[in-house]
Tab-separated table of N, CA and C in Angstrom:
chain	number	residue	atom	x	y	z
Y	1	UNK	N	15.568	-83.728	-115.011
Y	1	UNK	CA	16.436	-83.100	-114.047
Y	1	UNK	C	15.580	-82.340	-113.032
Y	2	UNK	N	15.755	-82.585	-111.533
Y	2	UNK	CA	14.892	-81.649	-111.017
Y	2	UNK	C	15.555	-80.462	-110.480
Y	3	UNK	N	14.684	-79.821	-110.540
Y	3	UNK	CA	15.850	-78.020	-109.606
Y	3	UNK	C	15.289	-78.046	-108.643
Y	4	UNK	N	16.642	-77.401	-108.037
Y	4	UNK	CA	16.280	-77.301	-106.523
Y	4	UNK	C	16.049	-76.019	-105.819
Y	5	UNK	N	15.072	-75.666	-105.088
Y	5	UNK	CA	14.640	-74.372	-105.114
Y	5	UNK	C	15.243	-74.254	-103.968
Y	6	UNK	N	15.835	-73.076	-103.318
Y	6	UNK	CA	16.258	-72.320	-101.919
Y	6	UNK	C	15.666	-71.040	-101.371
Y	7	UNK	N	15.006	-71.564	-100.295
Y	7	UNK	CA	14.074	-70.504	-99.221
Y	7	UNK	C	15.156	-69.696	-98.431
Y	8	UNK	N	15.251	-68.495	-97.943
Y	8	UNK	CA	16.014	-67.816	-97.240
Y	8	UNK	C	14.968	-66.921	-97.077
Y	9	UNK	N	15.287	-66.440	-95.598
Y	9	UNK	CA	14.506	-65.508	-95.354
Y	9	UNK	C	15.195	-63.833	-95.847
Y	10	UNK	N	14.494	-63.140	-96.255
Y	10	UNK	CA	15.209	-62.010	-96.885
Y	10	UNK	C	15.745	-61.180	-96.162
Y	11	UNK	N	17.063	-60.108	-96.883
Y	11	UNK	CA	17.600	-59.575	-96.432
Y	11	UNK	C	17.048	-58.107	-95.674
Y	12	UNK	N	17.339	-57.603	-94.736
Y	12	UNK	CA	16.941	-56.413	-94.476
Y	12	UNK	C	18.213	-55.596	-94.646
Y	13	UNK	N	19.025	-55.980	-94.924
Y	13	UNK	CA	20.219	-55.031	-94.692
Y	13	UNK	C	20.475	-54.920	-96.468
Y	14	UNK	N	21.286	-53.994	-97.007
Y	14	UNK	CA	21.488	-54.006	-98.302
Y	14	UNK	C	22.553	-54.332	-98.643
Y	15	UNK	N	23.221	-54.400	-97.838
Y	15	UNK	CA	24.584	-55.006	-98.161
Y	15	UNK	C	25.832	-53.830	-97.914
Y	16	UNK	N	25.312	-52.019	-98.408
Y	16	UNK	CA	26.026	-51.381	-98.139
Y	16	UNK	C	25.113	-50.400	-96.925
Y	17	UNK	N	26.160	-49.706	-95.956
Y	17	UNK	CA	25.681	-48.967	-94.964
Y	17	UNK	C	26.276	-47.228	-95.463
Y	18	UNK	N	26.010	-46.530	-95.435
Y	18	UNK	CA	27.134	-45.114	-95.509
Y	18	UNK	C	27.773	-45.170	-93.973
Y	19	UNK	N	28.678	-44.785	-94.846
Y	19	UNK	CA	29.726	-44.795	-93.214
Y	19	UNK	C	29.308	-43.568	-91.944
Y	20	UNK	N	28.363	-42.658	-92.506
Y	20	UNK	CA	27.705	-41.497	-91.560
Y	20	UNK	C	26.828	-42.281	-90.662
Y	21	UNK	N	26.230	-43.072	-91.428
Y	21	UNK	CA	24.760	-43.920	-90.901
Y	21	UNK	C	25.645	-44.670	-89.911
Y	22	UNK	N	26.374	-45.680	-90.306
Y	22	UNK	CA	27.694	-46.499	-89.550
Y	22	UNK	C	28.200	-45.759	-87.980
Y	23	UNK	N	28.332	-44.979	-88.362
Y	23	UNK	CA	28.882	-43.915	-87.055
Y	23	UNK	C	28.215	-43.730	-86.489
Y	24	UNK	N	26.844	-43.080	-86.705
Y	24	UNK	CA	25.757	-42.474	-85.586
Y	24	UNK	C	25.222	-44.041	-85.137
Y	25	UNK	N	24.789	-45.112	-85.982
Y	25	UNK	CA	24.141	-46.069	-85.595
Y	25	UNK	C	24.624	-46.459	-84.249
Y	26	UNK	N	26.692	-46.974	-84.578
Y	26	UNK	CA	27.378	-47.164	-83.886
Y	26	UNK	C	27.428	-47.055	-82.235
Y	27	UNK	N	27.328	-44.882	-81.835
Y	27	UNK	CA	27.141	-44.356	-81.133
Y	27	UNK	C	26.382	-44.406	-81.170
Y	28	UNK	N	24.753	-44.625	-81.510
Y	28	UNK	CA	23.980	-44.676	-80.106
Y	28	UNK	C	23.525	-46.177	-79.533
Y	29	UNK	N	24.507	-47.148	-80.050
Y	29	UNK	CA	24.654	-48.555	-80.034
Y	29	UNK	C	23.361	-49.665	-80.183
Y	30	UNK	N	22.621	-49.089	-81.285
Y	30	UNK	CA	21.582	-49.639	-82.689
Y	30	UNK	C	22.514	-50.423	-83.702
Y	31	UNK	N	23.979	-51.116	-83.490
Y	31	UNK	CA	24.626	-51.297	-84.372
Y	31	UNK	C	26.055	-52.012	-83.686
Y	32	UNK	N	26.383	-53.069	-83.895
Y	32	UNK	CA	27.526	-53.734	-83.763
Y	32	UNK	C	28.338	-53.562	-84.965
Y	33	UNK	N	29.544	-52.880	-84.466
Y	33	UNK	CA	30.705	-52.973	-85.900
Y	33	UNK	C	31.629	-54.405	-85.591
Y	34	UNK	N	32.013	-54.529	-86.530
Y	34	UNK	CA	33.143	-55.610	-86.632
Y	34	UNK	C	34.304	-55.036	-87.491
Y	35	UNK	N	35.558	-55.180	-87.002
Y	35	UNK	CA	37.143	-54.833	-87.717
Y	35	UNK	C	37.354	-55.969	-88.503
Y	36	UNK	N	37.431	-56.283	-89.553
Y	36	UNK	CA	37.715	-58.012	-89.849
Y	36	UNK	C	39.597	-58.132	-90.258
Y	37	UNK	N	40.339	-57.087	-89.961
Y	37	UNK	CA	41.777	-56.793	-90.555
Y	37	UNK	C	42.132	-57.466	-89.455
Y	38	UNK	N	43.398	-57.878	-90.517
Y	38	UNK	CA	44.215	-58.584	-89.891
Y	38	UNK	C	45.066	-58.197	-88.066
Y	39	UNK	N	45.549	-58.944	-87.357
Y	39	UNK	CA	46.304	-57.916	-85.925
Y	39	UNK	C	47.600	-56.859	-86.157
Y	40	UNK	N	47.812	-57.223	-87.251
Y	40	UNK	CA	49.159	-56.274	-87.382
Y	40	UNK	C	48.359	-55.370	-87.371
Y	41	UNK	N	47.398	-55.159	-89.027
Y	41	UNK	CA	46.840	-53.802	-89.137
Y	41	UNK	C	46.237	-52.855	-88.082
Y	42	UNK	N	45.676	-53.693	-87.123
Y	42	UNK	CA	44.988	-52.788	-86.535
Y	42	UNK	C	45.973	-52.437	-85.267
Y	43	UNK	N	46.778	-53.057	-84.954
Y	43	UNK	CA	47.788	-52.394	-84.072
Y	43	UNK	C	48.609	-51.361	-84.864
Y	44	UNK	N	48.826	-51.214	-85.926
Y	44	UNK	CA	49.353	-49.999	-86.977
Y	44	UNK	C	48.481	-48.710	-87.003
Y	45	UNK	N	47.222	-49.257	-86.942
Y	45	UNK	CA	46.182	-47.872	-87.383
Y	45	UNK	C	45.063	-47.816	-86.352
Y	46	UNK	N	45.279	-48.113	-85.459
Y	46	UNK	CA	43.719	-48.852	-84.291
Y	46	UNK	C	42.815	-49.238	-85.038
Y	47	UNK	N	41.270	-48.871	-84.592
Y	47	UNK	CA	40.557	-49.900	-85.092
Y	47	UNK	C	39.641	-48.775	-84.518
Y	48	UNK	N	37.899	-49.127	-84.983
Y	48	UNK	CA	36.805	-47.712	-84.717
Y	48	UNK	C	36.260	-48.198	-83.042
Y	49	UNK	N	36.073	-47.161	-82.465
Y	49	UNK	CA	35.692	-47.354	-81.119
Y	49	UNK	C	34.613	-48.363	-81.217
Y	50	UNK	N	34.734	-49.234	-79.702
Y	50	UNK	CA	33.762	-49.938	-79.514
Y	50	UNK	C	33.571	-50.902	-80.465
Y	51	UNK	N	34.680	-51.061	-81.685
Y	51	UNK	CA	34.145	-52.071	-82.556
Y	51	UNK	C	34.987	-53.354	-81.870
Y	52	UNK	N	34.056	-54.793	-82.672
Y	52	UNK	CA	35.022	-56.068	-81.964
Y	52	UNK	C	36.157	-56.347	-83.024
Y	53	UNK	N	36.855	-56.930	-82.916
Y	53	UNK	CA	37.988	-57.198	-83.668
Y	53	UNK	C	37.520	-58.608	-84.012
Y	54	UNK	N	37.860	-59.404	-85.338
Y	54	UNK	CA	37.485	-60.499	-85.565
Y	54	UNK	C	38.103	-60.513	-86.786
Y	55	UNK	N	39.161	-60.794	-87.165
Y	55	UNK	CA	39.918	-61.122	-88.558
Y	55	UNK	C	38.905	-62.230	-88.888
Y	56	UNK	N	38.932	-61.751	-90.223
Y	56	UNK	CA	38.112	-62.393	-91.658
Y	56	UNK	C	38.117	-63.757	-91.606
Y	57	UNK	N	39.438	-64.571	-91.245
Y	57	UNK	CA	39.882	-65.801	-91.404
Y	57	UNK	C	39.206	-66.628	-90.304
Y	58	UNK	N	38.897	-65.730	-88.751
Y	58	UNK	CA	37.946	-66.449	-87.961
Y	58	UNK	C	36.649	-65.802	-88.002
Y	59	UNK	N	36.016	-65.294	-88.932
Y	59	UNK	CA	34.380	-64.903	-88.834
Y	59	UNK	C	33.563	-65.839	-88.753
Y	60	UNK	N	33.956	-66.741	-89.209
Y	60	UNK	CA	32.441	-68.221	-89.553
Y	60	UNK	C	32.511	-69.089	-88.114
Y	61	UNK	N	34.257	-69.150	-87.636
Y	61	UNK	CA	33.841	-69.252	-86.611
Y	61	UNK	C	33.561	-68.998	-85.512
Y	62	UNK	N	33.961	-67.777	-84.805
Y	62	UNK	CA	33.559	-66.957	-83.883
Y	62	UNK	C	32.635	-66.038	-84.298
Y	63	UNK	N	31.513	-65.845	-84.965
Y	63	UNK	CA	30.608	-65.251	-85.303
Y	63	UNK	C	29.307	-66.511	-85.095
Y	64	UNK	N	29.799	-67.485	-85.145
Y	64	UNK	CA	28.518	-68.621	-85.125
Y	64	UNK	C	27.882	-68.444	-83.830
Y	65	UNK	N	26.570	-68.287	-83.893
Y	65	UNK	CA	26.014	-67.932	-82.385
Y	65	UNK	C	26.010	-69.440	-81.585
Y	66	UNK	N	25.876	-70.051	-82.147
Y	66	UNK	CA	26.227	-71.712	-81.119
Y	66	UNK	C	27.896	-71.712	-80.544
Y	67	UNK	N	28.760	-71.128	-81.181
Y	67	UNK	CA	30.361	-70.969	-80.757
Y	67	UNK	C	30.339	-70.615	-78.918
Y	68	UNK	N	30.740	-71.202	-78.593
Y	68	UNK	CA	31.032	-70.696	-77.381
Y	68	UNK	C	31.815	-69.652	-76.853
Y	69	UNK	N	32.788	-69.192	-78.023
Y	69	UNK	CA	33.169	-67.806	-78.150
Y	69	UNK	C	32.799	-66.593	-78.391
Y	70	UNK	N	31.356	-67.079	-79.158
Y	70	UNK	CA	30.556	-65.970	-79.970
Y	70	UNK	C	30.432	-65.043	-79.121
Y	71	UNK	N	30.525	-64.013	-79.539
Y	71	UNK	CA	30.330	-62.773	-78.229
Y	71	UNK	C	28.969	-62.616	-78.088
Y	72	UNK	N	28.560	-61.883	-76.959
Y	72	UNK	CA	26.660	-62.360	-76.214
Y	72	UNK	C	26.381	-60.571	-77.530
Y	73	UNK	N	27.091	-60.004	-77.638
Y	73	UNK	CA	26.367	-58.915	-78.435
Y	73	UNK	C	25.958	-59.427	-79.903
Y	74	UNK	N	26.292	-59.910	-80.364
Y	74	UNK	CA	25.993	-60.602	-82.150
Y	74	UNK	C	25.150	-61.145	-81.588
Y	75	UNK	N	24.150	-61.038	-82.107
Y	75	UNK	CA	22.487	-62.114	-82.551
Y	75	UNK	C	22.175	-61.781	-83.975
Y	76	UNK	N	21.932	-63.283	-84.665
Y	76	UNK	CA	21.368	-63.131	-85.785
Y	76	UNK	C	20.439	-62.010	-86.475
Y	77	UNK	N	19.051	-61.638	-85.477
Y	77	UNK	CA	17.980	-60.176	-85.756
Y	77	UNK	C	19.152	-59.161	-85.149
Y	78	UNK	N	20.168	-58.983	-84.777
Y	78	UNK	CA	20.625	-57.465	-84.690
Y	78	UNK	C	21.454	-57.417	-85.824
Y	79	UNK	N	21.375	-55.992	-85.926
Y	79	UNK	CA	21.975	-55.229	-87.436
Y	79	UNK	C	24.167	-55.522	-86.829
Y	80	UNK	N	24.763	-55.622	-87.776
Y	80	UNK	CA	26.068	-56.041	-87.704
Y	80	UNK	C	26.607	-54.975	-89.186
Y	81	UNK	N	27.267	-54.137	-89.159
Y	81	UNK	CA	28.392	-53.549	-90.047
Y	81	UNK	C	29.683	-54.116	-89.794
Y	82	UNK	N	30.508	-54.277	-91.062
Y	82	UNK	CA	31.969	-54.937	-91.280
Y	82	UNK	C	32.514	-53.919	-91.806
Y	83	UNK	N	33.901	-53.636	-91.854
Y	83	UNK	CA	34.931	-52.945	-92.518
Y	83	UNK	C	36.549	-53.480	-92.196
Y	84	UNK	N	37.062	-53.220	-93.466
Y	84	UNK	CA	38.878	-53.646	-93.249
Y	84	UNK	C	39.482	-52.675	-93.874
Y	85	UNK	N	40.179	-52.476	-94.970
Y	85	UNK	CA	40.819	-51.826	-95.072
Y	85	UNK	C	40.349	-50.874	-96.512
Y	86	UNK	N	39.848	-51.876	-97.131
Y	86	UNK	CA	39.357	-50.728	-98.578
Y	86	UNK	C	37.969	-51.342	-98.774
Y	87	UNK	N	37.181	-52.240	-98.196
Y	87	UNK	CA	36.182	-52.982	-98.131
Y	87	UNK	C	35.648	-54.259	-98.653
Y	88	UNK	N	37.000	-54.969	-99.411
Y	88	UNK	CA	37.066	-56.230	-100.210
Y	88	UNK	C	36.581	-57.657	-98.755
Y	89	UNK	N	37.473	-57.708	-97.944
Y	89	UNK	CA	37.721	-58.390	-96.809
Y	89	UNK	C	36.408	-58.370	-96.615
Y	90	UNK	N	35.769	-57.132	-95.782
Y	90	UNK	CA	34.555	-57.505	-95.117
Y	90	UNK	C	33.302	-57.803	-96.043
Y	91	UNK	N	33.163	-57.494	-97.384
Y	91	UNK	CA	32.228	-57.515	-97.858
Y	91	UNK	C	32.120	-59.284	-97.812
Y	92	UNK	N	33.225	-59.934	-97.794
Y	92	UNK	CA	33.180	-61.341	-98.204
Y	92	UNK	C	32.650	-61.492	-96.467
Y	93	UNK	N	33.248	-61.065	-95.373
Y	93	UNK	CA	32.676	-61.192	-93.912
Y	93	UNK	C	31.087	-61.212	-94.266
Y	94	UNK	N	30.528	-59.997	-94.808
Y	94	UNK	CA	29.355	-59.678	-94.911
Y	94	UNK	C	28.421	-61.215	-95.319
Y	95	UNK	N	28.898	-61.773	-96.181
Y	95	UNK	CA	28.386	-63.028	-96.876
Y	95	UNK	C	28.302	-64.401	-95.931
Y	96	UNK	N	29.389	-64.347	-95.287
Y	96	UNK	CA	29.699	-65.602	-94.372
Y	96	UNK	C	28.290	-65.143	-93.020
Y	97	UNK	N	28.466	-64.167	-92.344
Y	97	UNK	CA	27.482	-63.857	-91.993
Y	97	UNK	C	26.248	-63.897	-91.859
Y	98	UNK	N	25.636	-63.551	-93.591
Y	98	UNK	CA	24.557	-64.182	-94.622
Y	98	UNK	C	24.341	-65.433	-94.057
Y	99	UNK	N	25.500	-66.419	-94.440
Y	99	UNK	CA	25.199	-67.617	-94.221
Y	99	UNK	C	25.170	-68.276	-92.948
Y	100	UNK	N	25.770	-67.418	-92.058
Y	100	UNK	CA	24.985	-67.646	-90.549
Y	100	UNK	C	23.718	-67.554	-90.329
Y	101	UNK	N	23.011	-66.329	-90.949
Y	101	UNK	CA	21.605	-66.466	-90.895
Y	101	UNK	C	21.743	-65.019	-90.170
Y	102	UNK	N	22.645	-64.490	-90.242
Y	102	UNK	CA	22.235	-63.360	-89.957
Y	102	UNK	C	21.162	-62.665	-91.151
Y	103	UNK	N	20.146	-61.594	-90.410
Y	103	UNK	CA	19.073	-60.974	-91.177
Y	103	UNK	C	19.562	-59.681	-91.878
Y	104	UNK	N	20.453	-58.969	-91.057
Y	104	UNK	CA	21.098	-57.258	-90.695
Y	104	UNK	C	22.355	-56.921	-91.131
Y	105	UNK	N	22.842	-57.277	-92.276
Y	105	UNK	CA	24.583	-57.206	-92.290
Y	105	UNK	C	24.706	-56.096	-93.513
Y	106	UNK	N	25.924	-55.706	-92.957
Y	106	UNK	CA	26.210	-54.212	-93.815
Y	106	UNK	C	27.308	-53.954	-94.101
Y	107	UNK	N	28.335	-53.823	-95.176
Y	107	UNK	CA	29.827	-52.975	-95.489
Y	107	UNK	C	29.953	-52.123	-95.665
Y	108	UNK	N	30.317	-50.828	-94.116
Y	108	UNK	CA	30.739	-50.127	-94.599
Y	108	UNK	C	32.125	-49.322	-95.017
Y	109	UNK	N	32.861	-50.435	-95.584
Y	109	UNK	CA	33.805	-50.170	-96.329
Y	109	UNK	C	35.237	-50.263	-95.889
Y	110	UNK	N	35.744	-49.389	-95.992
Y	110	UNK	CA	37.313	-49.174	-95.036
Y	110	UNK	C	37.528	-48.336	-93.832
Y	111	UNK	N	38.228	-48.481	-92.933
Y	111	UNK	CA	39.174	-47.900	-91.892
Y	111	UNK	C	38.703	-46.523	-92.262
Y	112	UNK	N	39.645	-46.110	-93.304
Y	112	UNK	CA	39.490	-44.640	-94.130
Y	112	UNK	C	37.638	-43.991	-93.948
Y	113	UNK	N	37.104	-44.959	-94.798
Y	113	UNK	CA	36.030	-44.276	-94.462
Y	113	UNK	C	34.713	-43.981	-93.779
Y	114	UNK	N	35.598	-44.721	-92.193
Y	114	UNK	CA	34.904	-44.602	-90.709
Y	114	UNK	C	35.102	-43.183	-90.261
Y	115	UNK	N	36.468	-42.989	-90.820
Y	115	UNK	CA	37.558	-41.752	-89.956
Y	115	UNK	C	36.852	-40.485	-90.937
Y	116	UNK	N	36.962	-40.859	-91.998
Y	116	UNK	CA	36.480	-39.715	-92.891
Y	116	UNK	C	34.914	-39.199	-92.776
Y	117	UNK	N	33.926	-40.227	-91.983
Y	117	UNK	CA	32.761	-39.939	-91.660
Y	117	UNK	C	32.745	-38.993	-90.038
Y	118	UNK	N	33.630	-39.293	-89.651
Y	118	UNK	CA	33.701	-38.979	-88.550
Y	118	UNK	C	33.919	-40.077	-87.369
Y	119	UNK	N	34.168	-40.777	-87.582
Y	119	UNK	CA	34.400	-42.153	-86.748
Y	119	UNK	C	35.512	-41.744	-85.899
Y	120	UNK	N	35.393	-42.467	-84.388
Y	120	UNK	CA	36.475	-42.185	-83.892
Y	120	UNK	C	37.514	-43.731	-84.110
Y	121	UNK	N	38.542	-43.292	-83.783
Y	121	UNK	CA	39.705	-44.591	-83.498
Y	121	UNK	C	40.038	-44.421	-82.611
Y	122	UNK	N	40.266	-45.883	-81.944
Y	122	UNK	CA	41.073	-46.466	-80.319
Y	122	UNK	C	41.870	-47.196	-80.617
Y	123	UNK	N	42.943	-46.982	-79.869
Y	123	UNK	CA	44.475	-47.662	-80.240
Y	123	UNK	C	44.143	-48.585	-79.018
């Protein structure tokens, strides 16, 4: 049987961000957030300033930097944080991401604890 070995280049990001780090990164814009909740939700509760909106269900494909939608701010070497609502959603964003080839990806968590760091919200 032979195994098959898989090269990836390693992660720099850990997978989790603190949502303080998240915020300041944010503001001084060292850091692209992504909302991955659904449109109801975030018309219910806004969403963190300056972040893009991108429900979970289209990340793989409007996150692909060949997409012609892809927004010009996402590049694979820049750092990217996800959050939805309790942090289940984006952590799986976080992965799809991964498998874009992004280097920089981070969850930090929920809505809740953007606001609770100090995050602002825009309706």
């Amino acid at each position: 049987m032979t195994r098959m070995l898989s090269f990836r280049k390693p992660d720099r990001g850990s997978g989790r961000i603190s949502p303080q780090e998240a915020v300041a990164r944010a503001a001084d814009g060292s850091l692209v957030v992504i909302d991955v909740r659904e449109p109801a939700e975030v018309a219910a509760s806004g969403k963190a300033v300056g972040a893009l909106h991108i429900p979970l269900a289209f990340v793989k494909m409007r996150c692909d930097p060949k997409a012609p939608d892809c927004p010009e701010c996402l590049t694979r070497d820049g750092p990217v944080a996800l959050y939805c609502a309790a942090g289940g959603r984006s952590q799986m964003a976080v992965q799809m991401l991964r498998d874009l080839g992004y280097d920089e990806v981070y969850n930090i968590g929920g809505l809740g604890d953007w606001i609770a760091a100090g995050g602002q919200v825009e309706r």
